[in-house]
Amino acid sequence: MSGGCEGHGVPFDDWDDRDGRGGWDDRGDPGDGDDRDGDGTGEETDDASGTGVLEAELRQAAAILDPVPAELRRIAVEAYALHDLDARLAELAFDSLQDASPVRGADDTPRMLTFRAGEVTVDVEVTEQGLIGQVLPPRPARIEVLGGPHAVAALTADDRGRFTGDTPPAGPFALRLRTGGEVIVTEWLRV
């Protein structure tokens, strides 16, 4: 039989009756006869197992229709490998690419970044020659420039919190600061 059910717009061809229990419930709506929750309505409630099945099906469909690119998966795995559970995250408070007014004719101006984690501020200037920065309040620190699963460069901040690096970061980067017993990691940015 082909066509639809009058008033409901449900084509008979699309009605799933594989288990022989399909039909109409007591409200006149098409039902599948599934009464897993045992309440007699023929409808499945949104319990943990039903949600889990739906989630698994949606993940499978997404993996087929819109798979995660291999490069993005690799970067995500590497970024997770770098996480430090004891580290505080220094959030980006200022980025001259987004927050500063553009200057006409100035294409090679350094990128200025400010990160904050509680009372600690990290100011960084990224140039074609490298990094220049300062930790505030001033304190000595060991700083790692992260550019993947491994540190790209190791820097040292002096007693005034100043540090420099001769190589500019290439691609996504973050800074990991170790000051005494405290570890601070900045947000990841792309230069």
Short mmCIF file of C-alpha atoms in Angstrom, two decimals:
data_model
loop_
_atom_site.label_atom_id
_atom_site.label_comp_id
_atom_site.label_asym_id
_atom_site.label_seq_id
_atom_site.Cartn_x
_atom_site.Cartn_y
_atom_site.Cartn_z
CA MET A 1 0.00 0.00 0.00
CA SER A 2 1.38 3.44 -0.84
CA GLY A 3 0.35 6.96 0.02
CA GLY A 4 -0.17 8.66 3.35
CA CYS A 5 -2.45 8.46 6.31
CA GLU A 6 -5.16 11.06 6.05
CA GLY A 7 -4.72 13.89 8.53
CA HIS A 8 -1.32 12.76 9.75
CA GLY A 9 0.91 13.06 6.67
CA VAL A 10 2.71 9.83 7.48
CA PRO A 11 3.47 7.82 4.33
CA PHE A 12 2.77 4.11 4.78
CA ASP A 13 5.99 3.34 2.89
CA ASP A 14 8.02 5.08 5.61
CA TRP A 15 6.29 3.48 8.58
CA ASP A 16 8.74 1.22 10.41
CA ASP A 17 6.91 -1.95 11.35
CA ARG A 18 9.83 -4.40 11.31
CA ASP A 19 8.91 -5.98 14.62
CA GLY A 20 5.22 -6.25 13.75
CA ARG A 21 4.18 -4.05 16.67
CA GLY A 22 3.77 -0.75 14.83
CA GLY A 23 0.43 0.96 15.02
CA TRP A 24 -1.45 3.94 16.34
CA ASP A 25 -1.37 4.84 19.98
CA ASP A 26 -4.40 5.92 21.99
CA ARG A 27 -4.02 9.57 20.91
CA GLY A 28 -4.24 8.74 17.22
CA ASP A 29 -0.54 9.39 16.60
CA PRO A 30 1.64 6.91 14.79
CA GLY A 31 3.54 4.81 17.30
CA ASP A 32 6.12 2.11 16.96
CA GLY A 33 4.58 -0.14 19.57
CA ASP A 34 7.70 0.24 21.70
CA ASP A 35 6.81 0.20 25.37
CA ARG A 36 10.27 -0.11 26.94
CA ASP A 37 9.39 1.95 29.96
CA GLY A 38 6.32 -0.22 30.71
CA ASP A 39 3.92 2.65 31.31
CA GLY A 40 1.41 1.34 28.76
CA THR A 41 1.57 4.36 26.45
CA GLY A 42 3.70 2.66 23.83
CA GLU A 43 6.17 5.55 23.99
CA GLU A 44 9.73 5.41 25.21
CA THR A 45 10.69 8.00 27.79
CA ASP A 46 13.96 9.91 27.56
CA ASP A 47 15.94 7.74 29.94
CA ALA A 48 19.70 7.30 30.03
CA SER A 49 19.72 4.27 27.72
CA GLY A 50 17.45 5.93 25.15
CA THR A 51 19.57 9.06 25.16
CA GLY A 52 22.74 7.00 24.91
CA VAL A 53 21.45 5.15 21.86
CA LEU A 54 20.39 8.39 20.20
CA GLU A 55 23.75 10.00 20.99
CA ALA A 56 25.63 7.04 19.51
CA GLU A 57 23.54 7.19 16.34
CA LEU A 58 24.09 10.95 15.99
CA ARG A 59 27.84 10.55 16.50
CA GLN A 60 27.95 7.83 13.85
CA ALA A 61 26.01 10.00 11.39
CA ALA A 62 28.28 12.99 12.06
CA ALA A 63 31.39 10.83 11.59
CA ILE A 64 30.11 9.76 8.18
CA LEU A 65 28.63 13.07 6.97
CA ASP A 66 31.16 15.51 8.46
CA PRO A 67 34.28 13.68 9.69
CA VAL A 68 36.86 15.49 11.81
CA PRO A 69 39.89 16.32 9.62
CA ALA A 70 42.97 14.28 10.55
CA GLU A 71 45.08 17.42 11.10
CA LEU A 72 42.52 18.88 13.53
CA ARG A 73 42.32 15.58 15.42
CA ARG A 74 46.15 15.51 15.68
CA ILE A 75 46.27 19.09 17.00
CA ALA A 76 43.53 18.35 19.55
CA VAL A 77 45.34 15.26 20.84
CA GLU A 78 48.61 17.20 21.11
CA ALA A 79 46.91 20.09 22.91
CA TYR A 80 45.34 17.68 25.40
CA ALA A 81 48.73 16.05 25.98
CA LEU A 82 50.05 19.48 26.99
CA HIS A 83 47.40 20.21 29.59
CA ASP A 84 48.62 20.60 33.11
CA LEU A 85 45.97 19.93 35.73
CA ASP A 86 47.76 22.06 38.31
CA ALA A 87 48.24 25.04 35.99
CA ARG A 88 46.13 28.17 36.11
CA LEU A 89 44.89 29.47 32.78
CA ALA A 90 46.00 32.98 31.87
CA GLU A 91 43.22 34.39 29.73
CA LEU A 92 43.83 36.81 26.89
CA ALA A 93 42.94 40.30 28.13
CA PHE A 94 44.32 42.33 25.20
CA ASP A 95 45.32 41.53 21.62
CA SER A 96 46.49 44.40 19.41
CA LEU A 97 45.11 42.62 16.34
CA GLN A 98 41.61 42.83 17.77
CA ASP A 99 41.59 45.63 20.32
CA ALA A 100 43.90 48.33 18.94
CA SER A 101 42.97 50.96 16.38
CA PRO A 102 44.57 50.29 13.00
CA VAL A 103 47.40 52.60 11.97
CA ARG A 104 47.52 53.51 8.30
CA GLY A 105 50.59 52.16 6.53
CA ALA A 106 51.82 50.12 9.51
CA ASP A 107 51.92 46.52 8.31
CA ASP A 108 54.91 45.32 10.33
CA THR A 109 53.89 46.56 13.76
CA PRO A 110 54.53 44.11 16.60
CA ARG A 111 51.61 42.19 18.03
CA MET A 112 50.98 43.10 21.64
CA LEU A 113 49.33 40.55 23.93
CA THR A 114 48.30 40.71 27.58
CA PHE A 115 47.33 37.61 29.56
CA ARG A 116 45.89 37.58 33.10
CA ALA A 117 45.60 34.84 35.71
CA GLY A 118 44.42 36.28 39.00
CA GLU A 119 47.06 38.76 40.21
CA VAL A 120 49.60 37.71 37.56
CA THR A 121 49.82 39.59 34.25
CA VAL A 122 52.00 38.58 31.32
CA ASP A 123 52.68 41.21 28.64
CA VAL A 124 54.14 39.86 25.39
CA GLU A 125 55.29 41.59 22.22
CA VAL A 126 55.59 39.29 19.19
CA THR A 127 57.84 40.57 16.41
CA GLU A 128 59.55 39.07 13.38
CA GLN A 129 62.70 38.87 15.53
CA GLY A 130 61.13 36.99 18.44
CA LEU A 131 59.38 37.61 21.74
CA ILE A 132 59.82 40.32 24.35
CA GLY A 133 57.78 40.21 27.52
CA GLN A 134 57.36 40.86 31.20
CA VAL A 135 55.69 39.06 34.09
CA LEU A 136 53.91 41.37 36.55
CA PRO A 137 54.25 41.70 39.46
CA PRO A 138 57.95 41.33 38.65
CA ARG A 139 59.42 37.95 39.54
CA PRO A 140 61.83 35.42 38.10
CA ALA A 141 60.22 32.64 36.08
CA ARG A 142 61.02 29.79 33.74
CA ILE A 143 59.00 30.17 30.56
CA GLU A 144 58.37 27.60 27.86
CA VAL A 145 57.10 28.64 24.44
CA LEU A 146 54.77 25.80 23.45
CA GLY A 147 54.15 25.06 19.79
CA GLY A 148 52.79 21.53 19.81
CA PRO A 149 53.37 18.59 22.10
CA HIS A 150 56.83 19.85 23.05
CA ALA A 151 58.31 23.16 24.14
CA VAL A 152 59.74 25.07 21.18
CA ALA A 153 61.90 27.37 23.29
CA ALA A 154 62.89 27.75 26.92
CA LEU A 155 63.17 31.31 28.24
CA THR A 156 64.03 32.81 31.61
CA ALA A 157 62.47 35.88 33.18
CA ASP A 158 64.88 37.92 35.32
CA ASP A 159 64.16 39.42 38.77
CA ARG A 160 62.22 42.22 37.07
CA GLY A 161 60.07 39.68 35.22
CA ARG A 162 61.55 40.53 31.82
CA PHE A 163 62.20 37.87 29.17
CA THR A 164 63.21 37.70 25.52
CA GLY A 165 63.30 35.01 22.86
CA ASP A 166 65.19 35.11 19.56
CA THR A 167 62.71 33.03 17.58
CA PRO A 168 59.14 34.12 16.88
CA PRO A 169 56.52 31.41 17.35
CA ALA A 170 55.32 29.77 14.14
CA GLY A 171 51.70 28.66 14.09
CA PRO A 172 49.66 28.17 17.26
CA PHE A 173 51.56 28.86 20.48
CA ALA A 174 51.10 29.24 24.22
CA LEU A 175 53.39 30.14 27.12
CA ARG A 176 53.88 28.03 30.24
CA LEU A 177 55.31 29.99 33.20
CA ARG A 178 56.77 28.39 36.30
CA THR A 179 57.28 30.77 39.20
CA GLY A 180 58.21 28.97 42.39
CA GLY A 181 55.48 26.40 42.93
CA GLU A 182 52.96 28.07 40.63
CA VAL A 183 52.35 27.05 37.00
CA ILE A 184 50.47 29.35 34.62
CA VAL A 185 49.61 28.52 31.01
CA THR A 186 48.34 31.13 28.55
CA GLU A 187 45.57 30.60 26.06
CA TRP A 188 46.67 29.23 22.68
CA LEU A 189 46.99 31.80 19.91
CA ARG A 190 47.88 31.72 16.25
CA VAL A 191 50.45 34.27 15.10
#
